[in-house]
mmCIF file of C-alpha atoms in Angstrom:
data_model
loop_
_atom_site.group_PDB
_atom_site.id
_atom_site.type_symbol
_atom_site.label_atom_id
_atom_site.label_comp_id
_atom_site.label_asym_id
_atom_site.label_seq_id
_atom_site.Cartn_x
_atom_site.Cartn_y
_atom_site.Cartn_z
ATOM 1 C CA MET C 1 93.776 126.722 92.940
ATOM 2 C CA ASN C 2 92.357 123.381 94.103
ATOM 3 C CA LEU C 3 91.372 121.682 90.837
ATOM 4 C CA TYR C 4 89.190 119.127 92.570
ATOM 5 C CA LEU C 5 87.146 121.583 94.628
ATOM 6 C CA SER C 6 86.769 124.172 91.877
ATOM 7 C CA ILE C 7 86.113 121.959 88.832
ATOM 8 C CA LEU C 8 85.952 118.203 89.409
ATOM 9 C CA ARG C 9 83.724 118.061 92.475
ATOM 10 C CA PRO C 10 81.014 120.327 90.998
ATOM 11 C CA LEU C 11 80.950 118.124 87.897
ATOM 12 C CA LEU C 12 80.793 114.907 89.918
ATOM 13 C CA PHE C 13 78.110 116.281 92.241
ATOM 14 C CA HIS C 14 75.876 116.880 89.201
ATOM 15 C CA LEU C 15 75.745 113.088 88.914
ATOM 16 C CA ASP C 16 74.070 110.773 91.390
ATOM 17 C CA ALA C 17 76.521 109.523 94.008
ATOM 18 C CA GLU C 18 77.009 105.998 92.670
ATOM 19 C CA THR C 19 77.437 107.084 89.045
ATOM 20 C CA ALA C 20 80.044 109.613 90.188
ATOM 21 C CA HIS C 21 81.806 106.906 92.204
ATOM 22 C CA HIS C 22 81.953 104.502 89.260
ATOM 23 C CA ALA C 23 83.124 107.288 86.940
ATOM 24 C CA THR C 24 85.924 108.165 89.346
ATOM 25 C CA ILE C 25 87.101 104.561 89.621
ATOM 26 C CA ALA C 26 86.989 104.194 85.817
ATOM 27 C CA ALA C 27 89.024 107.380 85.348
ATOM 28 C CA CYS C 28 91.573 106.200 87.903
ATOM 29 C CA ARG C 29 91.788 102.838 86.156
ATOM 30 C CA ILE C 30 92.504 104.491 82.790
ATOM 31 C CA ALA C 31 94.945 107.055 84.181
ATOM 32 C CA GLY C 32 96.697 104.381 86.212
ATOM 33 C CA ALA C 33 97.529 102.466 83.056
ATOM 34 C CA MET C 34 99.557 105.440 81.782
ATOM 35 C CA PRO C 35 103.107 105.674 83.203
ATOM 36 C CA MET C 36 103.267 109.419 82.527
ATOM 37 C CA SER C 37 100.030 109.984 84.455
ATOM 38 C CA ARG C 38 101.353 108.023 87.421
ATOM 39 C CA ARG C 39 104.610 109.993 87.427
ATOM 40 C CA LEU C 40 102.780 113.321 87.318
ATOM 41 C CA MET C 41 100.454 112.294 90.126
ATOM 42 C CA ARG C 42 103.337 111.086 92.244
ATOM 43 C CA ALA C 43 105.255 114.308 91.692
ATOM 44 C CA TYR C 44 102.215 116.353 92.728
ATOM 45 C CA TYR C 45 100.807 114.293 95.624
ATOM 46 C CA ASP C 46 103.675 112.291 97.099
ATOM 47 C CA PHE C 47 104.881 113.440 100.478
ATOM 48 C CA ALA C 48 107.572 111.704 102.513
ATOM 49 C CA ALA C 49 108.951 112.661 105.915
ATOM 50 C CA PRO C 50 110.884 110.410 108.321
ATOM 51 C CA PRO C 51 108.820 111.450 111.387
ATOM 52 C CA LEU C 52 105.725 109.934 109.742
ATOM 53 C CA GLU C 53 107.316 106.614 108.815
ATOM 54 C CA THR C 54 106.131 103.809 111.029
ATOM 55 C CA ASN C 55 106.280 100.052 111.446
ATOM 56 C CA VAL C 56 102.986 98.433 112.370
ATOM 57 C CA ALA C 57 102.351 94.705 112.741
ATOM 58 C CA GLY C 58 105.678 93.997 111.012
ATOM 59 C CA LEU C 59 104.824 96.181 107.999
ATOM 60 C CA SER C 60 106.574 99.411 107.012
ATOM 61 C CA PHE C 61 104.472 102.490 106.184
ATOM 62 C CA LEU C 62 105.824 105.745 104.743
ATOM 63 C CA ASN C 63 103.008 107.560 106.530
ATOM 64 C CA PRO C 64 99.986 106.554 108.637
ATOM 65 C CA VAL C 65 97.233 107.719 106.253
ATOM 66 C CA GLY C 66 95.553 104.986 104.235
ATOM 67 C CA LEU C 67 92.540 104.374 102.035
ATOM 68 C CA ALA C 68 89.653 102.544 103.693
ATOM 69 C CA ALA C 69 87.915 99.577 102.110
ATOM 70 C CA GLY C 70 84.763 100.377 100.182
ATOM 71 C CA TRP C 71 86.181 103.016 97.854
ATOM 72 C CA ASP C 72 88.035 100.667 95.490
ATOM 73 C CA LYS C 73 85.994 97.506 95.884
ATOM 74 C CA ASN C 74 87.670 95.404 93.196
ATOM 75 C CA GLY C 75 91.245 96.670 92.984
ATOM 76 C CA HIS C 76 90.716 98.543 89.707
ATOM 77 C CA ALA C 77 92.254 101.858 90.792
ATOM 78 C CA LEU C 78 95.364 100.625 92.583
ATOM 79 C CA ARG C 79 97.879 101.784 89.980
ATOM 80 C CA LEU C 80 96.811 105.390 90.416
ATOM 81 C CA LEU C 81 96.114 105.209 94.148
ATOM 82 C CA ASP C 82 99.727 104.187 94.563
ATOM 83 C CA SER C 83 100.602 107.685 93.308
ATOM 84 C CA TRP C 84 98.366 109.718 95.634
ATOM 85 C CA GLY C 85 100.652 109.652 98.656
ATOM 86 C CA PHE C 86 98.795 107.053 100.712
ATOM 87 C CA GLY C 87 100.809 105.169 103.299
ATOM 88 C CA PHE C 88 98.689 102.100 102.532
ATOM 89 C CA ALA C 89 95.488 101.123 100.746
ATOM 90 C CA GLU C 90 92.760 98.610 101.512
ATOM 91 C CA ILE C 91 90.460 97.193 98.844
ATOM 92 C CA GLY C 92 87.168 95.347 99.108
ATOM 93 C CA SER C 93 85.161 94.150 100.784
ATOM 94 C CA ILE C 94 85.487 91.016 98.674
ATOM 95 C CA SER C 95 83.750 87.699 99.120
ATOM 96 C CA ALA C 96 84.207 84.120 98.008
ATOM 97 C CA ALA C 97 81.564 84.440 95.292
ATOM 98 C CA ALA C 98 80.835 87.447 93.114
ATOM 99 C CA SER C 99 77.871 89.518 94.236
ATOM 100 C CA PRO C 100 75.879 92.365 92.646
ATOM 101 C CA GLY C 101 75.166 93.910 96.047
ATOM 102 C CA ASN C 102 71.961 95.665 96.991
ATOM 103 C CA ARG C 103 69.497 97.321 94.632
ATOM 104 C CA ARG C 104 70.062 100.900 93.497
ATOM 105 C CA PRO C 105 69.918 103.627 94.667
ATOM 106 C CA ARG C 106 72.418 102.629 97.327
ATOM 107 C CA LEU C 107 74.774 105.588 97.789
ATOM 108 C CA PHE C 108 73.750 109.088 98.849
ATOM 109 C CA ARG C 109 75.447 112.362 99.803
ATOM 110 C CA LEU C 110 74.652 114.608 102.776
ATOM 111 C CA PRO C 111 76.838 117.646 101.973
ATOM 112 C CA GLN C 112 75.649 119.708 104.943
ATOM 113 C CA ASP C 113 77.101 117.041 107.237
ATOM 114 C CA ARG C 114 80.080 116.089 105.076
ATOM 115 C CA ALA C 115 78.669 112.586 105.113
ATOM 116 C CA ILE C 116 77.441 109.837 102.841
ATOM 117 C CA VAL C 117 74.866 107.106 103.343
ATOM 118 C CA VAL C 118 76.140 103.751 102.096
ATOM 119 C CA ASN C 119 73.968 100.770 101.210
ATOM 120 C CA TYR C 120 76.094 99.085 98.548
ATOM 121 C CA GLY C 121 75.692 95.628 100.041
ATOM 122 C CA LEU C 122 79.180 94.410 99.089
ATOM 123 C CA PRO C 123 79.153 94.256 95.268
ATOM 124 C CA ASN C 124 82.401 92.690 94.079
ATOM 125 C CA ASP C 125 83.892 90.409 91.438
ATOM 126 C CA GLY C 126 84.683 87.532 93.793
ATOM 127 C CA ALA C 127 87.920 86.487 95.455
ATOM 128 C CA GLU C 128 89.386 84.378 92.659
ATOM 129 C CA VAL C 129 88.977 87.084 90.008
ATOM 130 C CA ILE C 130 90.348 89.805 92.273
ATOM 131 C CA ALA C 131 93.300 87.639 93.320
ATOM 132 C CA GLN C 132 94.276 87.266 89.660
ATOM 133 C CA ARG C 133 93.969 91.029 89.204
ATOM 134 C CA LEU C 134 96.192 91.736 92.197
ATOM 135 C CA ALA C 135 98.809 89.254 91.029
ATOM 136 C CA LYS C 136 99.342 91.346 87.888
ATOM 137 C CA HIS C 137 100.239 94.529 89.733
ATOM 138 C CA ARG C 138 102.023 94.954 93.054
ATOM 139 C CA ILE C 139 101.697 98.429 94.476
ATOM 140 C CA GLN C 140 104.530 100.044 96.388
ATOM 141 C CA CYS C 141 102.688 100.742 99.634
ATOM 142 C CA PRO C 142 101.216 97.995 101.854
ATOM 143 C CA LEU C 143 98.003 96.553 100.452
ATOM 144 C CA GLY C 144 95.169 95.365 102.658
ATOM 145 C CA VAL C 145 92.417 93.089 101.371
ATOM 146 C CA ASN C 146 89.113 93.227 103.214
ATOM 147 C CA LEU C 147 87.188 89.927 103.320
ATOM 148 C CA VAL C 148 83.493 89.496 104.031
ATOM 149 C CA LYS C 149 80.745 86.895 103.817
ATOM 150 C CA THR C 150 79.150 86.772 100.351
ATOM 151 C CA ASN C 151 75.944 88.800 100.180
ATOM 152 C CA GLN C 152 73.446 86.426 98.592
ATOM 153 C CA GLY C 153 70.630 88.955 98.695
ATOM 154 C CA PRO C 154 67.827 89.830 101.118
ATOM 155 C CA ASP C 155 65.693 86.855 100.084
ATOM 156 C CA ALA C 156 68.384 84.197 100.522
ATOM 157 C CA ALA C 157 68.001 81.524 103.179
ATOM 158 C CA ALA C 158 69.957 82.058 106.369
ATOM 159 C CA SER C 159 73.491 80.687 106.184
ATOM 160 C CA SER C 160 74.737 78.123 108.667
ATOM 161 C CA ALA C 161 77.799 78.726 110.826
ATOM 162 C CA GLU C 162 79.777 76.338 108.638
ATOM 163 C CA GLU C 163 78.739 78.181 105.467
ATOM 164 C CA ILE C 164 79.680 81.581 106.874
ATOM 165 C CA VAL C 165 83.069 80.401 108.103
ATOM 166 C CA GLY C 166 83.702 78.469 104.886
ATOM 167 C CA ASP C 167 83.023 81.590 102.830
ATOM 168 C CA TYR C 168 85.754 83.509 104.656
ATOM 169 C CA VAL C 169 88.163 80.590 104.393
ATOM 170 C CA SER C 170 87.638 80.360 100.623
ATOM 171 C CA SER C 171 88.310 84.078 100.180
ATOM 172 C CA ALA C 172 91.399 84.013 102.378
ATOM 173 C CA ARG C 173 92.776 81.006 100.523
ATOM 174 C CA ALA C 174 92.406 82.847 97.216
ATOM 175 C CA VAL C 175 93.935 86.211 98.128
ATOM 176 C CA HIS C 176 96.227 85.984 101.152
ATOM 177 C CA ARG C 177 99.385 85.637 99.054
ATOM 178 C CA GLN C 178 98.560 88.884 97.246
ATOM 179 C CA ALA C 179 97.975 90.931 100.406
ATOM 180 C CA SER C 180 100.223 92.725 102.867
ATOM 181 C CA TYR C 181 97.482 92.185 105.448
ATOM 182 C CA LEU C 182 93.951 90.799 105.550
ATOM 183 C CA THR C 183 91.029 92.496 107.237
ATOM 184 C CA LEU C 184 88.208 90.195 108.284
ATOM 185 C CA ASN C 185 85.046 92.285 108.037
ATOM 186 C CA LEU C 186 82.863 90.757 110.737
ATOM 187 C CA SER C 187 80.178 93.417 110.889
ATOM 188 C CA CYS C 188 79.002 94.802 107.568
ATOM 189 C CA PRO C 189 75.955 96.971 108.364
ATOM 190 C CA ASN C 190 74.446 96.651 104.875
ATOM 191 C CA ALA C 191 74.265 92.932 104.167
ATOM 192 C CA VAL C 192 72.353 89.995 105.544
ATOM 193 C CA GLY C 193 74.366 86.947 106.502
ATOM 194 C CA GLY C 194 77.385 87.580 108.695
ATOM 195 C CA LYS C 195 77.010 90.638 110.889
ATOM 196 C CA ASP C 196 74.853 88.997 113.583
ATOM 197 C CA PHE C 197 76.765 85.731 113.583
ATOM 198 C CA PHE C 198 79.954 87.240 114.969
ATOM 199 C CA ALA C 199 78.097 88.902 117.829
ATOM 200 C CA GLN C 200 77.604 85.394 119.232
ATOM 201 C CA PRO C 201 80.189 84.238 121.798
ATOM 202 C CA GLY C 202 82.655 81.801 120.253
ATOM 203 C CA ALA C 203 81.965 82.707 116.620
ATOM 204 C CA ILE C 204 85.172 84.703 116.140
ATOM 205 C CA ARG C 205 87.177 81.890 117.696
ATOM 206 C CA GLN C 206 85.484 79.432 115.316
ATOM 207 C CA LEU C 207 86.503 81.498 112.293
ATOM 208 C CA LEU C 208 90.090 82.029 113.416
ATOM 209 C CA THR C 209 90.443 78.314 114.134
ATOM 210 C CA ALA C 210 89.207 77.455 110.635
ATOM 211 C CA LEU C 211 91.759 79.839 109.079
ATOM 212 C CA GLN C 212 94.758 78.302 110.842
ATOM 213 C CA PRO C 213 95.377 75.455 108.335
ATOM 214 C CA LEU C 214 95.955 78.057 105.598
ATOM 215 C CA GLU C 215 99.115 79.207 107.403
ATOM 216 C CA ILE C 216 98.445 82.815 106.425
ATOM 217 C CA ALA C 217 101.748 84.644 106.597
ATOM 218 C CA CYS C 218 100.420 88.217 106.615
ATOM 219 C CA PRO C 219 98.852 89.932 109.641
ATOM 220 C CA LEU C 220 95.125 89.676 110.293
ATOM 221 C CA PHE C 221 93.047 92.661 111.380
ATOM 222 C CA LEU C 222 89.448 92.293 112.543
ATOM 223 C CA LYS C 223 86.822 94.876 111.566
ATOM 224 C CA VAL C 224 84.125 94.757 114.194
ATOM 225 C CA ALA C 225 80.923 96.548 115.166
ATOM 226 C CA PRO C 226 81.452 100.004 116.727
ATOM 227 C CA ASN C 227 80.535 99.015 120.268
ATOM 228 C CA PRO C 228 82.571 100.650 123.056
ATOM 229 C CA ASP C 229 80.982 98.434 125.711
ATOM 230 C CA PRO C 230 83.930 97.164 127.819
ATOM 231 C CA ALA C 231 82.365 93.706 128.115
ATOM 232 C CA GLU C 232 82.191 93.329 124.326
ATOM 233 C CA ILE C 233 85.769 94.484 123.881
ATOM 234 C CA GLU C 234 86.969 92.076 126.558
ATOM 235 C CA ARG C 235 85.102 89.225 124.848
ATOM 236 C CA LEU C 236 86.730 90.112 121.536
ATOM 237 C CA LEU C 237 90.202 90.192 123.071
ATOM 238 C CA GLU C 238 89.619 86.887 124.859
ATOM 239 C CA GLU C 239 88.555 85.117 121.658
ATOM 240 C CA CYS C 240 91.543 86.482 119.711
ATOM 241 C CA GLU C 241 94.153 85.769 122.381
ATOM 242 C CA PRO C 242 95.181 82.241 121.212
ATOM 243 C CA PHE C 243 95.686 83.351 117.585
ATOM 244 C CA ALA C 244 99.034 85.059 117.034
ATOM 245 C CA ALA C 245 98.144 86.069 113.470
ATOM 246 C CA VAL C 246 95.603 88.616 114.764
ATOM 247 C CA ARG C 247 97.466 91.905 115.094
ATOM 248 C CA GLY C 248 94.855 94.632 115.252
ATOM 249 C CA PHE C 249 91.351 96.010 115.014
ATOM 250 C CA LEU C 250 89.189 98.397 112.990
ATOM 251 C CA PHE C 251 85.677 99.603 113.787
ATOM 252 C CA ASN C 252 82.891 99.468 111.226
ATOM 253 C CA LEU C 253 80.102 101.947 110.538
ATOM 254 C CA PRO C 254 77.131 102.005 112.924
ATOM 255 C CA VAL C 255 74.064 100.202 111.624
ATOM 256 C CA GLY C 256 71.516 102.594 110.153
ATOM 257 C CA LYS C 257 71.353 106.237 111.185
ATOM 258 C CA ALA C 258 71.195 106.115 114.970
ATOM 259 C CA ALA C 259 69.648 108.994 116.899
ATOM 260 C CA SER C 260 73.016 109.551 118.571
ATOM 261 C CA LEU C 261 74.488 110.595 115.203
ATOM 262 C CA ALA C 262 73.265 114.183 115.153
ATOM 263 C CA LEU C 263 72.693 115.480 111.622
ATOM 264 C CA THR C 264 72.275 119.018 110.309
ATOM 265 C CA THR C 265 70.520 117.749 107.174
ATOM 266 C CA PRO C 266 66.730 117.808 107.687
ATOM 267 C CA ARG C 267 65.299 114.447 108.690
ATOM 268 C CA GLN C 268 62.944 114.285 105.704
ATOM 269 C CA VAL C 269 65.980 114.289 103.403
ATOM 270 C CA TRP C 270 67.723 111.257 104.879
ATOM 271 C CA GLU C 271 65.190 109.170 106.795
ATOM 272 C CA LYS C 272 64.182 107.132 103.711
ATOM 273 C CA MET C 273 67.749 106.604 102.514
ATOM 274 C CA PRO C 274 68.652 102.953 103.201
ATOM 275 C CA GLY C 275 72.067 102.230 104.630
ATOM 276 C CA ALA C 276 74.695 103.290 107.126
ATOM 277 C CA LEU C 277 76.083 106.742 107.740
ATOM 278 C CA ALA C 278 79.751 107.489 107.039
ATOM 279 C CA GLY C 279 81.718 110.701 107.477
ATOM 280 C CA GLN C 280 81.879 113.390 110.139
ATOM 281 C CA PRO C 281 78.752 112.347 112.116
ATOM 282 C CA VAL C 282 80.357 109.025 113.138
ATOM 283 C CA THR C 283 83.432 110.696 114.643
ATOM 284 C CA ALA C 284 82.310 110.468 118.264
ATOM 285 C CA ILE C 285 81.379 106.762 118.276
ATOM 286 C CA SER C 286 84.554 105.899 116.380
ATOM 287 C CA ASN C 287 86.706 107.777 118.882
ATOM 288 C CA GLN C 288 84.965 106.161 121.848
ATOM 289 C CA CYS C 289 85.714 102.705 120.444
ATOM 290 C CA ILE C 290 89.363 103.543 119.735
ATOM 291 C CA ALA C 291 89.944 104.890 123.240
ATOM 292 C CA GLU C 292 88.228 101.957 124.945
ATOM 293 C CA MET C 293 90.086 99.371 122.886
ATOM 294 C CA TYR C 294 93.470 101.067 123.374
ATOM 295 C CA GLN C 295 93.078 101.108 127.145
ATOM 296 C CA ARG C 296 92.159 97.420 127.292
ATOM 297 C CA MET C 297 94.236 95.682 124.616
ATOM 298 C CA PRO C 298 97.806 94.366 125.069
ATOM 299 C CA ARG C 299 99.633 97.208 123.321
ATOM 300 C CA ASP C 300 102.736 95.152 122.614
ATOM 301 C CA ARG C 301 100.630 92.858 120.407
ATOM 302 C CA TYR C 302 97.704 94.731 118.879
ATOM 303 C CA VAL C 303 97.285 97.976 116.951
ATOM 304 C CA ILE C 304 94.230 100.020 116.020
ATOM 305 C CA VAL C 305 93.437 101.358 112.558
ATOM 306 C CA GLY C 306 91.248 104.399 113.108
ATOM 307 C CA GLY C 307 88.619 105.659 110.698
ATOM 308 C CA GLY C 308 85.373 107.561 110.718
ATOM 309 C CA GLY C 309 85.113 111.297 110.116
ATOM 310 C CA VAL C 310 88.742 112.063 109.227
ATOM 311 C CA PHE C 311 88.804 115.239 107.135
ATOM 312 C CA SER C 312 91.877 117.010 108.495
ATOM 313 C CA ALA C 313 95.187 116.530 110.246
ATOM 314 C CA ALA C 314 93.477 117.494 113.508
ATOM 315 C CA ASP C 315 90.895 114.720 113.018
ATOM 316 C CA ALA C 316 93.638 112.187 112.328
ATOM 317 C CA TYR C 317 95.786 113.399 115.212
ATOM 318 C CA GLU C 318 92.877 113.090 117.628
ATOM 319 C CA LYS C 319 92.449 109.420 116.717
ATOM 320 C CA ILE C 320 96.194 108.846 117.001
ATOM 321 C CA GLY C 321 96.171 110.435 120.436
ATOM 322 C CA LEU C 322 93.348 108.088 121.464
ATOM 323 C CA GLY C 323 95.342 105.042 120.387
ATOM 324 C CA ALA C 324 95.207 104.547 116.615
ATOM 325 C CA SER C 325 98.531 103.692 114.962
ATOM 326 C CA LEU C 326 97.148 104.091 111.430
ATOM 327 C CA ILE C 327 94.342 106.180 109.952
ATOM 328 C CA GLN C 328 91.943 105.464 107.090
ATOM 329 C CA ILE C 329 89.876 107.860 104.979
ATOM 330 C CA TYR C 330 87.037 107.363 102.497
ATOM 331 C CA THR C 331 84.361 110.056 102.714
ATOM 332 C CA ALA C 332 87.049 112.775 102.750
ATOM 333 C CA LEU C 333 88.010 111.744 99.216
ATOM 334 C CA VAL C 334 84.453 112.434 98.073
ATOM 335 C CA TYR C 335 84.396 115.950 99.497
ATOM 336 C CA GLU C 336 88.072 116.976 99.376
ATOM 337 C CA GLY C 337 89.679 114.940 96.579
ATOM 338 C CA PRO C 338 93.083 113.209 96.554
ATOM 339 C CA GLY C 339 94.949 116.282 97.801
ATOM 340 C CA ILE C 340 93.537 115.589 101.274
ATOM 341 C CA VAL C 341 96.164 112.865 101.790
ATOM 342 C CA SER C 342 99.192 115.159 101.606
ATOM 343 C CA ARG C 343 97.350 117.911 103.522
ATOM 344 C CA ILE C 344 96.733 115.543 106.416
ATOM 345 C CA ASN C 345 100.325 114.351 106.406
ATOM 346 C CA ARG C 346 101.747 117.882 106.321
ATOM 347 C CA GLY C 347 99.439 118.871 109.143
ATOM 348 C CA LEU C 348 100.469 115.849 111.197
ATOM 349 C CA LEU C 349 104.090 116.966 110.998
ATOM 350 C CA GLN C 350 103.138 120.354 112.416
ATOM 351 C CA LEU C 351 101.047 118.834 115.199
ATOM 352 C CA LEU C 352 103.836 116.443 116.180
ATOM 353 C CA ALA C 353 106.324 119.308 116.384
ATOM 354 C CA ALA C 354 103.920 121.444 118.422
ATOM 355 C CA ASP C 355 103.626 118.658 121.006
ATOM 356 C CA GLY C 356 107.369 118.021 121.081
ATOM 357 C CA PHE C 357 107.233 114.626 119.379
ATOM 358 C CA SER C 358 109.916 113.622 116.903
ATOM 359 C CA HIS C 359 108.066 110.562 115.567
ATOM 360 C CA ILE C 360 104.453 109.609 114.941
ATOM 361 C CA GLY C 361 104.744 106.547 117.166
ATOM 362 C CA GLN C 362 105.300 108.764 120.203
ATOM 363 C CA ALA C 363 101.874 110.343 119.727
ATOM 364 C CA VAL C 364 99.950 107.055 119.659
ATOM 365 C CA GLY C 365 97.818 106.955 122.801
ATOM 366 C CA SER C 366 99.225 110.227 124.106
ATOM 367 C CA GLY C 367 95.736 111.580 124.709
ATOM 368 C CA CYS C 368 94.759 108.529 126.735
ATOM 369 C CA ARG C 369 97.991 108.627 128.715
ATOM 370 C CA ALA C 370 97.467 112.311 129.526
ATOM 371 C CA ALA C 371 93.986 111.569 130.835
ATOM 372 C CA LEU C 372 95.199 108.923 133.292
#
């Protein structure tokens, strides 16, 4: 019997989405402080298999399935997440200054579409506080820290280029020694301040130049808008080329609920929900971006972390075939619970064997190569 699907999810879905989210994080925080709880979770959820072990951007991963930023915004649940079988985990987004985020309600479920609508607006405790928290506990798997421009609210004055760049630099200075890698979130769809700035030519280069004096030792990944336009991808690659610390890319959620994201849920249910759509409906745009980036990037330098609509091993394997070296999940945890991690990994082993691959790295880009 699946405890999450039969008991926990019905209880959580009786609560509004944000209350359920906070309750889950709080429970994980409490359970993570108990060594016996962590051992039991690890015994139940851990899954290791040499064919899934991979080295990406100089980091070693026991498997390619990780937690996306946005689920554990402040690093409260890391002790327990380390026992759920993830190959890596990413926290945040975090900003230089603490922020309350957007007004509630700001998180909604669309069960018919296995989706959520997210309008959190980057609430977090601030980089200095979170850095101190991370210093007290080092998890076993690689830890990513997602950095973003501080959300100062919808009524705040527009930030200058220097202020935006300085915000990222302050966050990176505070946390880079506690991270296995940093993700620079350059396109948050639910906050005013930074997302349009980095669409301007030269802005990414300006930020990466400002970060150089910090001598950040860990890899940098850039999380960018989900735009498969070849010209935009070429511009991104050109601006990153001089900066050896940049090792890969992630694609963010589309802004709003675009008409291209076909939904089963009636329009009157979701049209007044503020925020961006996450989950199965974003699969197609995510996969388009992964495939386009993989075919254009120097593959001996960059990697892709694929997310968006991963609910099964088949979903993950499709993204790997298009060019993703690692996979992230978030919405799947809401609908499937922590057991989804080991189910994906077990399924990946079967899919690798069916295609005659002995290692996960052999499957990366195999779908693109077959199409050529």
